[in-house]
Coordinates of C-alpha atoms in Angstrom, one line a residue:
Chain A
M109 CA -3.7 0.2 2.3
K110 CA -7.1 -1.2 2.9
K111 CA -9.0 2.1 2.6
N112 CA -8.4 5.6 1.4
I113 CA -6.2 7.6 3.7
K114 CA -5.3 11.3 4.1
V115 CA -1.7 12.3 4.0
A116 CA -0.4 15.7 5.1
V117 CA 2.9 17.6 4.8
V118 CA 4.2 20.3 7.2
Q119 CA 6.4 22.9 5.6
H120 CA 8.2 25.5 7.8
G121 CA 11.5 27.3 8.3
C122 CA 14.1 26.3 10.8
N123 CA 16.7 28.2 12.8
T124 CA 19.2 27.6 15.6
D125 CA 16.4 27.3 18.3
Y126 CA 15.6 23.6 18.7
N127 CA 12.5 24.3 20.8
A128 CA 11.1 26.9 18.4
N129 CA 11.6 24.5 15.5
L130 CA 10.0 21.6 17.3
D131 CA 7.1 23.9 18.3
K132 CA 6.5 24.7 14.6
S133 CA 6.6 21.1 13.7
V134 CA 4.1 20.2 16.5
T135 CA 1.8 23.0 15.5
G136 CA 1.8 21.7 12.0
I137 CA 1.1 18.2 13.2
H138 CA -1.9 19.4 15.1
E139 CA -3.2 21.3 12.1
A140 CA -2.8 18.1 10.0
G141 CA -4.6 16.2 12.7
E142 CA -7.5 18.7 12.7
L143 CA -7.7 18.3 8.9
G144 CA -8.1 14.5 9.4
A145 CA -4.7 13.3 8.3
D146 CA -3.7 9.7 8.9
I147 CA -0.1 10.4 8.2
V148 CA 2.0 13.6 8.4
L149 CA 5.4 14.2 6.9
L150 CA 7.8 16.7 8.4
P151 CA 10.8 18.3 6.6
E152 CA 14.3 16.8 6.8
L153 CA 16.1 17.6 10.1
H154 CA 13.2 19.9 11.0
T155 CA 14.3 20.6 14.6
L156 CA 17.7 21.9 13.4
P157 CA 19.2 24.6 11.3
Y158 CA 20.7 23.0 8.1
F159 CA 24.1 22.7 9.9
C160 CA 25.6 20.8 7.0
V161 CA 26.2 24.2 5.3
S162 CA 29.7 23.9 6.9
E163 CA 31.9 21.3 8.6
D164 CA 32.2 21.8 12.3
V165 CA 32.7 19.0 14.8
R166 CA 30.7 20.9 17.4
N167 CA 27.6 20.1 15.3
F168 CA 27.8 16.5 16.3
D169 CA 26.4 17.7 19.7
L170 CA 23.1 18.3 17.9
A171 CA 22.6 14.5 17.3
E172 CA 20.4 12.4 19.5
S173 CA 19.5 8.8 19.9
I174 CA 16.4 6.9 18.6
P175 CA 14.3 6.7 20.6
G176 CA 15.4 10.0 22.1
P177 CA 14.1 13.4 23.1
T178 CA 12.5 14.3 19.7
T179 CA 10.8 11.0 19.1
R180 CA 9.5 10.9 22.6
V181 CA 7.8 14.3 22.2
L182 CA 6.4 13.4 18.8
A183 CA 5.2 9.9 20.1
K184 CA 3.0 11.7 22.6
H185 CA 1.4 13.8 19.9
A186 CA 1.0 10.8 17.5
Q187 CA -0.9 9.0 20.2
D188 CA -3.0 12.0 21.2
L189 CA -4.0 12.8 17.7
Q190 CA -4.0 9.2 16.4
I191 CA -1.7 10.2 13.5
I192 CA 1.3 8.6 12.0
I193 CA 4.3 10.9 12.0
V194 CA 7.2 10.6 9.6
T195 CA 10.0 12.6 11.2
S196 CA 13.7 13.2 10.5
I197 CA 16.4 13.0 13.1
F198 CA 20.1 13.6 13.2
E199 CA 20.9 10.3 14.8
Q200 CA 23.8 9.3 17.0
R201 CA 23.9 5.5 16.6
A202 CA 27.2 5.0 18.3
K203 CA 30.3 7.0 19.1
G204 CA 31.5 8.1 15.7
I205 CA 28.5 6.8 13.8
Y206 CA 25.9 9.4 12.9
H207 CA 23.1 9.1 10.4
N208 CA 20.5 11.2 8.7
T209 CA 17.5 9.1 9.7
A210 CA 13.8 9.1 9.0
V211 CA 11.6 7.7 11.8
V212 CA 8.0 6.6 11.5
I213 CA 6.0 6.8 14.7
D214 CA 2.7 5.0 14.5
K215 CA -0.7 6.1 15.8
N216 CA -0.1 4.3 19.1
G217 CA 3.1 6.2 19.7
S218 CA 5.4 3.3 19.0
I219 CA 8.3 3.5 16.6
A220 CA 7.2 1.6 13.5
G221 CA 10.6 1.7 11.9
S222 CA 13.4 3.9 10.7
Y223 CA 15.3 4.5 7.4
R224 CA 18.9 5.7 7.4
K225 CA 19.7 7.9 4.4
M226 CA 21.4 5.8 1.8
H227 CA 22.6 8.4 -0.7
I228 CA 24.7 11.1 1.0
P229 CA 25.4 14.3 -0.9
D230 CA 28.4 16.5 -0.6
D231 CA 28.7 19.8 -2.4
P232 CA 29.4 23.4 -1.4
G233 CA 26.9 24.3 1.3
Y234 CA 25.7 20.6 1.7
H235 CA 28.6 18.9 3.5
E236 CA 26.6 15.8 4.4
K237 CA 29.4 13.3 3.8
F238 CA 31.2 14.9 6.8
Y239 CA 28.3 14.3 9.2
F240 CA 26.4 11.3 8.0
T241 CA 27.5 7.7 7.7
P242 CA 25.7 6.2 4.7
G243 CA 22.8 4.0 5.7
D244 CA 23.3 0.2 5.8
Q245 CA 19.7 -1.0 6.0
G246 CA 19.0 -0.8 2.3
F247 CA 15.6 0.3 0.9
V248 CA 13.0 -1.4 3.1
P249 CA 9.5 -0.2 3.5
I250 CA 8.2 0.4 7.1
E251 CA 5.0 -1.4 8.1
T252 CA 2.5 0.8 9.8
S253 CA -1.1 0.5 10.9
V254 CA -2.3 2.0 7.6
G255 CA 0.2 0.5 5.1
K256 CA 3.8 0.1 4.1
L257 CA 5.7 3.4 3.8
G258 CA 8.7 3.7 1.5
V259 CA 10.5 6.4 3.3
M260 CA 13.7 7.8 1.9
V261 CA 15.5 11.2 2.5
C262 CA 16.3 14.1 0.3
W263 CA 19.3 13.3 -2.0
D264 CA 17.8 9.8 -2.4
Q265 CA 15.1 11.5 -4.5
W266 CA 17.5 11.8 -7.4
F267 CA 18.0 8.0 -7.7
P268 CA 15.3 6.0 -9.4
E269 CA 16.9 2.8 -8.0
G270 CA 15.8 3.6 -4.5
A271 CA 12.2 4.2 -5.4
R272 CA 12.1 1.1 -7.6
L273 CA 13.5 -1.1 -4.7
M274 CA 10.9 0.3 -2.3
A275 CA 8.2 -0.4 -4.9
L276 CA 9.4 -4.0 -5.5
A277 CA 9.4 -4.5 -1.7
S278 CA 5.7 -3.5 -1.6
A279 CA 5.9 0.1 -0.5
E280 CA 2.4 1.7 -0.9
L281 CA 3.5 5.3 -0.6
L282 CA 6.9 7.0 -1.1
F283 CA 8.1 9.8 1.2
Y284 CA 11.0 12.2 0.7
P285 CA 11.6 14.6 3.6
S286 CA 14.0 17.3 2.1
A287 CA 16.1 20.3 2.8
I288 CA 17.0 21.7 -0.6
G289 CA 17.5 25.2 -1.7
W290 CA 19.2 27.6 -4.1
D291 CA 22.7 28.9 -4.2
I292 CA 22.2 32.7 -4.1
N293 CA 24.6 33.1 -6.9
D294 CA 22.5 31.1 -9.3
T295 CA 20.7 32.9 -12.1
E296 CA 16.9 33.0 -12.1
E297 CA 16.8 30.6 -15.1
E298 CA 19.0 28.1 -13.3
K299 CA 16.8 28.3 -10.2
V300 CA 13.8 27.5 -12.3
R301 CA 15.6 24.5 -13.9
Q302 CA 16.7 23.2 -10.5
R303 CA 13.3 23.4 -8.8
N304 CA 11.5 21.9 -11.9
A305 CA 14.1 19.1 -12.0
W306 CA 13.5 18.4 -8.3
M307 CA 9.7 18.1 -8.9
T308 CA 10.0 16.2 -12.1
I309 CA 12.4 13.5 -10.8
Q310 CA 10.1 12.8 -7.8
K311 CA 7.0 12.8 -9.9
S312 CA 8.8 10.3 -12.1
H313 CA 9.1 7.9 -9.2
A314 CA 5.4 8.1 -8.8
I315 CA 4.9 7.3 -12.5
A316 CA 7.6 4.6 -12.8
N317 CA 6.2 2.7 -9.8
S318 CA 2.5 3.8 -9.9
L319 CA 2.8 5.0 -6.3
P320 CA 1.8 8.3 -4.6
V321 CA 4.8 10.4 -3.7
I322 CA 4.9 12.7 -0.7
V323 CA 7.6 15.4 -0.5
S324 CA 8.4 17.9 2.2
N325 CA 10.9 20.8 2.3
R326 CA 11.9 23.6 4.6
I327 CA 11.6 27.3 3.6
G328 CA 13.6 30.5 4.1
H329 CA 17.2 31.7 4.1
E330 CA 19.8 30.2 6.4
N331 CA 23.2 31.8 6.9
D332 CA 26.5 30.0 6.7
P333 CA 28.0 30.7 10.2
T334 CA 31.5 30.3 8.7
E335 CA 30.6 32.9 6.0
K336 CA 32.4 30.8 3.4
T337 CA 29.2 30.7 1.4
R338 CA 26.3 33.1 1.3
G339 CA 24.0 30.4 2.8
A340 CA 21.0 28.7 1.1
N341 CA 17.5 29.8 0.2
F342 CA 15.4 26.7 0.8
W343 CA 12.7 26.5 -1.9
G344 CA 9.7 25.0 0.0
S345 CA 7.4 23.6 -2.7
S346 CA 6.4 20.6 -0.7
F347 CA 3.9 18.5 -2.7
I348 CA 1.8 15.4 -2.8
A349 CA 1.5 13.5 -6.2
G350 CA -0.7 10.6 -7.2
P351 CA 0.5 7.5 -8.9
Q352 CA 0.5 9.1 -12.3
G353 CA 2.7 11.9 -11.0
E354 CA -0.4 14.2 -10.9
I355 CA -0.2 16.9 -8.3
L356 CA -2.8 16.5 -5.6
A357 CA -1.5 19.3 -3.3
K358 CA 1.3 21.7 -3.2
A359 CA 2.8 24.3 -0.9
P360 CA 4.3 27.7 -1.8
I361 CA 8.1 28.4 -2.3
D362 CA 8.4 30.8 0.6
K363 CA 5.6 30.3 3.2
A364 CA 5.0 27.9 6.0
D365 CA 2.1 25.6 5.1
V366 CA 0.3 22.4 5.9
I367 CA -1.0 20.6 2.8
I368 CA -3.2 17.5 2.7
A369 CA -4.6 15.1 0.1
E370 CA -6.7 12.0 0.1
I371 CA -4.9 8.9 -1.3
D372 CA -7.1 6.5 -3.3
A373 CA -6.3 3.1 -1.9
G374 CA -7.2 1.2 -5.1
K375 CA -5.5 3.4 -7.6
T376 CA -2.1 1.8 -7.7
D377 CA -3.6 -1.5 -8.5
T378 CA -5.9 0.0 -11.2
I379 CA -3.0 1.9 -12.8
R380 CA -0.6 -1.1 -12.7
R381 CA -3.2 -3.2 -14.6
I382 CA -3.3 -1.0 -17.6
W383 CA 0.3 0.4 -17.4
P384 CA 2.0 -2.8 -16.3
Y385 CA 5.6 -1.7 -16.0
L386 CA 6.3 -4.3 -13.3
R387 CA 5.2 -7.1 -15.6
D388 CA 7.6 -6.0 -18.4
R389 CA 10.8 -5.1 -16.5
R390 CA 13.8 -6.9 -18.2
I391 CA 15.2 -8.4 -15.0
D392 CA 17.4 -10.6 -17.3
A393 CA 19.2 -7.5 -18.6
Y394 CA 19.6 -5.1 -15.6
H395 CA 22.6 -6.8 -13.9
D396 CA 25.0 -4.0 -14.8
I397 CA 23.0 -1.6 -12.7
V398 CA 25.3 -2.5 -9.8
K399 CA 28.3 -1.3 -11.7
R400 CA 29.8 2.1 -11.2
H401 CA 30.5 2.5 -14.9
I402 CA 30.3 0.2 -17.9
E403 CA 33.6 0.2 -19.8
Chain B
M299 CA 30.5 14.8 -28.3
K300 CA 33.5 17.0 -29.0
K301 CA 31.5 20.1 -30.1
N302 CA 27.9 21.4 -29.9
I303 CA 25.6 19.6 -32.3
K304 CA 22.1 20.2 -33.6
V305 CA 19.4 17.5 -33.1
A306 CA 16.1 17.5 -34.9
V307 CA 12.9 15.5 -34.6
V308 CA 10.4 14.8 -37.4
Q309 CA 6.8 14.4 -36.3
H310 CA 4.1 13.3 -38.7
G311 CA 1.0 11.0 -39.1
C312 CA 1.1 7.6 -40.7
N313 CA -1.4 5.6 -42.7
T314 CA -1.5 2.3 -44.7
D315 CA 0.5 3.8 -47.6
Y316 CA 4.2 2.9 -47.1
N317 CA 5.4 5.3 -49.8
A318 CA 3.4 8.2 -48.6
N319 CA 4.7 7.7 -45.0
L320 CA 8.3 7.4 -46.2
D321 CA 7.9 10.5 -48.3
K322 CA 6.8 12.4 -45.2
S323 CA 9.7 11.1 -43.3
V324 CA 12.2 12.1 -46.1
T325 CA 10.6 15.5 -46.4
G326 CA 11.1 16.0 -42.7
I327 CA 14.7 14.8 -42.9
H328 CA 15.4 17.3 -45.6
E329 CA 13.8 20.1 -43.6
A330 CA 16.0 19.1 -40.6
G331 CA 19.0 19.1 -42.9
E332 CA 18.2 22.6 -44.1
L333 CA 18.0 23.7 -40.5
G334 CA 21.6 22.4 -40.0
A335 CA 20.8 19.3 -38.0
D336 CA 23.5 16.8 -37.3
I337 CA 21.1 14.1 -36.2
V338 CA 17.4 13.6 -37.0
L339 CA 15.0 11.3 -35.1
L340 CA 11.9 9.8 -36.8
P341 CA 8.8 8.4 -35.1
E342 CA 8.6 4.7 -34.1
L343 CA 7.6 2.6 -37.2
H344 CA 7.2 5.8 -39.2
T345 CA 6.7 4.0 -42.6
L346 CA 3.7 2.0 -41.3
P347 CA 0.3 2.4 -39.8
Y348 CA 0.4 1.4 -36.1
F349 CA -0.6 -2.2 -37.0
C350 CA -0.2 -3.5 -33.5
V351 CA -3.7 -2.1 -32.8
S352 CA -4.8 -5.7 -33.6
E353 CA -3.3 -9.2 -33.9
D354 CA -3.2 -10.3 -37.6
V355 CA -0.6 -12.7 -39.0
R356 CA -0.7 -10.9 -42.3
N357 CA 0.9 -7.9 -40.7
F358 CA 4.2 -9.8 -40.6
D359 CA 4.4 -9.2 -44.3
L360 CA 5.1 -5.6 -43.4
A361 CA 8.5 -6.5 -41.8
E362 CA 11.8 -6.1 -43.7
S363 CA 15.4 -6.9 -43.1
I364 CA 18.2 -4.6 -41.9
P365 CA 19.8 -3.5 -44.2
G366 CA 16.6 -3.5 -46.3
P367 CA 14.5 -1.2 -48.5
T368 CA 13.9 1.5 -45.9
T369 CA 17.4 1.7 -44.6
R370 CA 18.7 1.8 -48.2
V371 CA 16.5 4.8 -49.1
L372 CA 17.4 6.6 -45.8
A373 CA 21.1 5.9 -46.2
K374 CA 21.1 7.8 -49.5
H375 CA 19.5 10.8 -47.9
A376 CA 21.9 10.6 -44.9
Q377 CA 24.8 10.7 -47.2
D378 CA 23.4 13.5 -49.4
L379 CA 22.6 15.7 -46.5
Q380 CA 25.5 14.6 -44.3
I381 CA 23.0 13.9 -41.4
I382 CA 22.7 11.0 -39.0
I383 CA 19.2 9.4 -39.2
V384 CA 17.7 7.5 -36.2
T385 CA 15.0 5.4 -37.9
S386 CA 12.6 2.7 -36.7
I387 CA 12.0 -0.5 -38.6
F388 CA 9.7 -3.5 -38.2
E389 CA 12.5 -6.0 -38.6
Q390 CA 12.4 -9.6 -39.7
R391 CA 15.6 -11.1 -38.3
A392 CA 14.8 -14.7 -39.1
K393 CA 11.7 -16.7 -40.0
G394 CA 9.6 -16.3 -36.9
I395 CA 11.8 -13.7 -35.2
Y396 CA 10.6 -10.2 -35.6
H397 CA 11.8 -7.1 -33.7
N398 CA 10.8 -3.5 -33.2
T399 CA 14.2 -2.1 -34.1
A400 CA 15.8 1.4 -34.1
V401 CA 18.6 1.8 -36.6
V402 CA 21.2 4.6 -36.7
I403 CA 22.5 5.5 -40.1
D404 CA 25.6 7.7 -40.0
K405 CA 26.5 10.7 -42.2
N406 CA 28.4 8.5 -44.6
G407 CA 25.3 6.3 -45.2
S408 CA 26.6 3.3 -43.2
I409 CA 24.6 1.6 -40.5
A410 CA 26.3 2.7 -37.3
G411 CA 24.2 0.2 -35.2
S412 CA 20.8 -0.9 -34.2
Y413 CA 18.8 -1.4 -31.0
R414 CA 16.1 -4.0 -30.6
K415 CA 13.3 -2.8 -28.3
M416 CA 13.9 -4.5 -24.9
H417 CA 10.6 -3.7 -23.1
I418 CA 7.5 -4.9 -25.1
P419 CA 4.1 -3.6 -24.2
D420 CA 0.8 -5.3 -24.6
D421 CA -2.5 -3.8 -23.8
P422 CA -5.8 -3.2 -25.6
G423 CA -4.8 -1.5 -28.9
Y424 CA -1.1 -2.1 -28.4
H425 CA -0.6 -5.8 -29.0
E426 CA 3.2 -5.6 -29.4
K427 CA 3.9 -8.9 -27.6
F428 CA 2.2 -10.7 -30.5
Y429 CA 4.6 -9.1 -33.1
F430 CA 7.9 -8.3 -31.5
T431 CA 10.4 -10.7 -29.9
P432 CA 12.0 -8.9 -27.0
G433 CA 15.5 -7.5 -27.8
D434 CA 18.5 -9.5 -26.8
Q435 CA 21.2 -6.9 -27.2
G436 CA 20.7 -5.1 -23.9
F437 CA 21.2 -1.4 -23.6
V438 CA 24.3 -0.6 -25.6
P439 CA 24.9 2.9 -27.0
I440 CA 25.6 3.2 -30.7
E441 CA 28.9 4.9 -31.7
T442 CA 28.5 7.5 -34.4
S443 CA 30.7 10.2 -36.0
V444 CA 29.3 12.8 -33.6
G445 CA 29.0 10.8 -30.4
K446 CA 27.4 7.8 -28.6
L447 CA 23.7 7.6 -29.0
G448 CA 21.6 5.8 -26.3
V449 CA 18.7 4.8 -28.6
M450 CA 15.7 3.0 -27.1
V451 CA 12.1 2.6 -28.3
C452 CA 8.7 3.9 -26.9
W453 CA 7.7 1.5 -24.0
D454 CA 11.4 1.6 -22.9
Q455 CA 10.7 5.2 -21.9
W456 CA 8.8 4.1 -18.8
F457 CA 11.8 2.2 -17.4
P458 CA 14.5 4.2 -15.6
E459 CA 16.7 1.1 -15.7
G460 CA 17.2 1.3 -19.5
A461 CA 18.2 5.0 -19.4
R462 CA 20.6 4.4 -16.5
L463 CA 22.3 1.5 -18.2
M464 CA 22.7 3.6 -21.4
A465 CA 24.2 6.4 -19.3
L466 CA 26.6 4.1 -17.4
A467 CA 27.7 2.8 -20.8
S468 CA 28.7 6.4 -21.9
A469 CA 25.6 7.3 -23.9
E470 CA 25.8 11.1 -24.6
L471 CA 22.2 11.5 -25.8
L472 CA 19.1 9.5 -25.2
F473 CA 16.5 8.9 -28.0
Y474 CA 13.0 7.5 -27.7
P475 CA 11.1 7.1 -31.0
S476 CA 7.5 6.6 -29.9
A477 CA 4.0 5.7 -31.1
I478 CA 1.7 6.6 -28.2
G479 CA -1.8 7.9 -28.1
W480 CA -5.0 8.1 -26.2
D481 CA -7.8 5.7 -25.9
I482 CA -10.8 7.6 -27.2
N483 CA -12.8 6.5 -24.2
D484 CA -10.5 8.2 -21.7
T485 CA -11.7 11.4 -20.0
E486 CA -10.0 14.7 -20.7
E487 CA -8.5 14.7 -17.2
E488 CA -7.1 11.2 -17.8
K489 CA -5.6 12.3 -21.2
V490 CA -3.9 15.2 -19.5
R491 CA -2.5 12.9 -16.8
Q492 CA -1.2 10.4 -19.4
R493 CA 0.5 12.9 -21.6
N494 CA 2.1 14.7 -18.7
A495 CA 3.3 11.4 -17.2
W496 CA 4.9 10.6 -20.6
M497 CA 6.7 13.9 -20.7
T498 CA 7.7 13.7 -17.0
I499 CA 9.1 10.2 -17.1
Q500 CA 11.3 11.0 -20.1
K501 CA 12.5 14.3 -18.7
S502 CA 13.4 12.4 -15.5
H503 CA 15.8 10.2 -17.5
A504 CA 17.5 13.5 -18.6
I505 CA 17.7 14.6 -15.0
A506 CA 18.8 11.3 -13.4
N507 CA 21.6 10.9 -15.9
S508 CA 22.4 14.5 -16.8
L509 CA 21.8 13.7 -20.5
P510 CA 19.8 15.4 -23.2
V511 CA 16.7 13.4 -24.2
I512 CA 15.2 13.4 -27.7
V513 CA 11.6 12.1 -28.2
S514 CA 9.5 11.6 -31.3
N515 CA 5.9 10.6 -31.7
R516 CA 3.4 10.3 -34.5
I517 CA 0.2 12.3 -34.8
G518 CA -3.4 11.7 -35.8
H519 CA -6.1 9.1 -35.5
E520 CA -5.7 5.6 -36.7
N521 CA -8.6 3.2 -37.0
D522 CA -8.6 -0.4 -35.7
P523 CA -9.3 -2.5 -38.9
T524 CA -10.9 -5.2 -36.7
E525 CA -13.2 -2.6 -35.2
K526 CA -12.6 -4.2 -31.8
T527 CA -11.4 -0.9 -30.5
R528 CA -12.1 2.7 -31.6
G529 CA -8.5 3.1 -32.6
A530 CA -5.9 5.5 -31.1
N531 CA -5.4 9.2 -31.2
F532 CA -1.6 9.6 -31.2
W533 CA -0.6 12.6 -29.2
G534 CA 2.4 14.1 -31.0
S535 CA 4.2 16.3 -28.5
S536 CA 7.7 15.3 -29.7
F537 CA 10.3 17.2 -27.6
I538 CA 14.0 17.8 -27.0
A539 CA 15.1 18.2 -23.4
G540 CA 18.4 19.3 -22.0
P541 CA 20.3 17.5 -19.2
Q542 CA 18.3 19.1 -16.4
G543 CA 15.0 18.1 -18.1
E544 CA 14.5 21.6 -19.4
I545 CA 12.5 21.7 -22.7
L546 CA 14.6 23.0 -25.6
A547 CA 12.1 22.4 -28.3
K548 CA 8.6 20.9 -28.6
A549 CA 6.1 20.0 -31.2
P550 CA 2.3 20.3 -31.1
I551 CA -0.1 17.5 -30.2
D552 CA -1.9 17.3 -33.5
K553 CA 0.3 18.8 -36.3
A554 CA 3.2 17.6 -38.3
D555 CA 6.4 19.4 -37.4
V556 CA 10.2 19.4 -37.4
I557 CA 11.8 20.7 -34.2
I558 CA 15.4 21.4 -33.7
A559 CA 17.7 22.3 -30.8
E560 CA 21.4 22.8 -30.2
I561 CA 23.0 20.5 -27.7
D562 CA 25.7 22.0 -25.5
A563 CA 28.5 19.4 -25.7
G564 CA 30.0 20.4 -22.3
K565 CA 26.8 20.6 -20.3
T566 CA 26.6 17.0 -19.1
D567 CA 30.1 17.2 -17.7
T568 CA 29.3 20.6 -16.0
I569 CA 26.0 19.3 -14.5
R570 CA 27.5 16.0 -13.3
R571 CA 30.3 17.9 -11.4
I572 CA 27.8 19.8 -9.2
W573 CA 24.9 17.2 -9.2
P574 CA 27.1 14.1 -9.0
Y575 CA 24.6 11.3 -8.9
L576 CA 26.9 8.9 -10.6
R577 CA 29.4 9.4 -7.7
D578 CA 26.8 8.6 -5.1
R579 CA 24.9 5.6 -6.5
R580 CA 24.7 2.9 -3.9
I581 CA 25.9 0.1 -6.1
D582 CA 26.4 -2.1 -3.0
A583 CA 22.7 -1.9 -2.3
Y584 CA 21.0 -2.2 -5.8
H585 CA 21.4 -6.0 -6.3
D586 CA 17.6 -6.6 -5.8
I587 CA 16.8 -4.5 -8.9
V588 CA 17.1 -7.8 -10.9
K589 CA 14.3 -9.3 -8.9
R590 CA 10.7 -9.4 -10.2
H591 CA 9.4 -8.7 -6.7
I592 CA 10.9 -8.6 -3.3
E593 CA 9.0 -10.9 -0.9

């Protein structure tokens, strides 16, 4: 980043109507553009209901190629508004290979790069291992006209390793498009712990790497069409944090919103001079990080 | 951990009087014992002023062996009170090899193990690279009569790699004795950001590894005898967090205190079943973690 930039996040709810979802995303992108944003982040799988709530082969029909219908629509708006769009696509890469993919569209409408979700969750209501082949590109920042973006996706947010690898590879901003919510059966206390943990772990990636972190999420309740679960309540709370984990902007839990913050281009370098974690990493002693468990 | 245990933290200020400092630590240990604690954590280098504020060869006279005078005093209290003590020693290991070492004394008064600080800071007012040889034992939990303790020291708290390695090696609790404070020249806003970052990064180790985290710090202002700096204001704020990063107990910024919390022996297993990060780590894609920088 050569100069300060403005980063925005669009937060909205999604349902089974692709066009209505995409319209909400585009409306948010335009709002971000009017606010002067250089980059806008959309929620994970923002054109679709969170179909991973159940396992149904028909849902593979929702996937598209990259480039494809959604990236083509967004490319036009990126170019019109001269804004970088970080979008999220259910990607069909080949017959039988589907990914949960973040795509970065640069200001000129070209695809700057993509990131295929590396860590794939699977728990009741989040059956992602059924749909998504784990990414095989590793943690590689995407070069854009304003800087290098370390884009990951949702479940990746719980793994300090991904953020660290993006930082070591010169990412200047970290992005986590998300679709995360509460189980309706959880107690209020448990809900508070989960949302706080989600904010804390992502702020910690900012702190550990002295990088701004930009997080999106969807809002609202979505039913489980199989009625095996009571569906999920997505908790919104999109936020932008600076390189000390300080909150620069945040969205509410339950309302659509567009948030924006200015990122100080020099601050990562300033912070890393006086809090020089990258200087002091014990790279001679981390080799067991690649083990599943240390016996 | 086979059953719930109680963990306590002693927070106090330190000055140039070794005996007075040790008395404060022992008083705190007894208070923790009376509260029923199974384990008590003391602050980093709790018998000494924070001498690393300047570089002076005479300060090496403050170092001691392990076992040595301090561990012998503490061993007696551990045995009397049937309490595990996590202490912090300026260790002379050999002529010219000094370490910042945490020592765990078990309930029977024996030394269960030690950990030599792996990540060594160095910045104005914290000249630790002058005094402390970096640890060469790696991140190995210490087996005790109540469970495996993942003990690290202060600056280690900023590195997710250390906490992860301790967790992979079956640590059941993470400990961070600390001596951290504000530069008097920092603005109030900067002070808030730094203390929040310090709490956030350590809570994040709890979250990423589904482990309780126990943190101690000293309090009070300590002068720089060389008068090159205006000294440090140690920010206290010792805390105990559960495996979702939730605060179970916390101490004030500027007052001596003993805090205690009960650790639910089953909770790490429960949390890891529904938030199974260890299942989903991409150990095939983390190899570059051992690089200084990825070009």
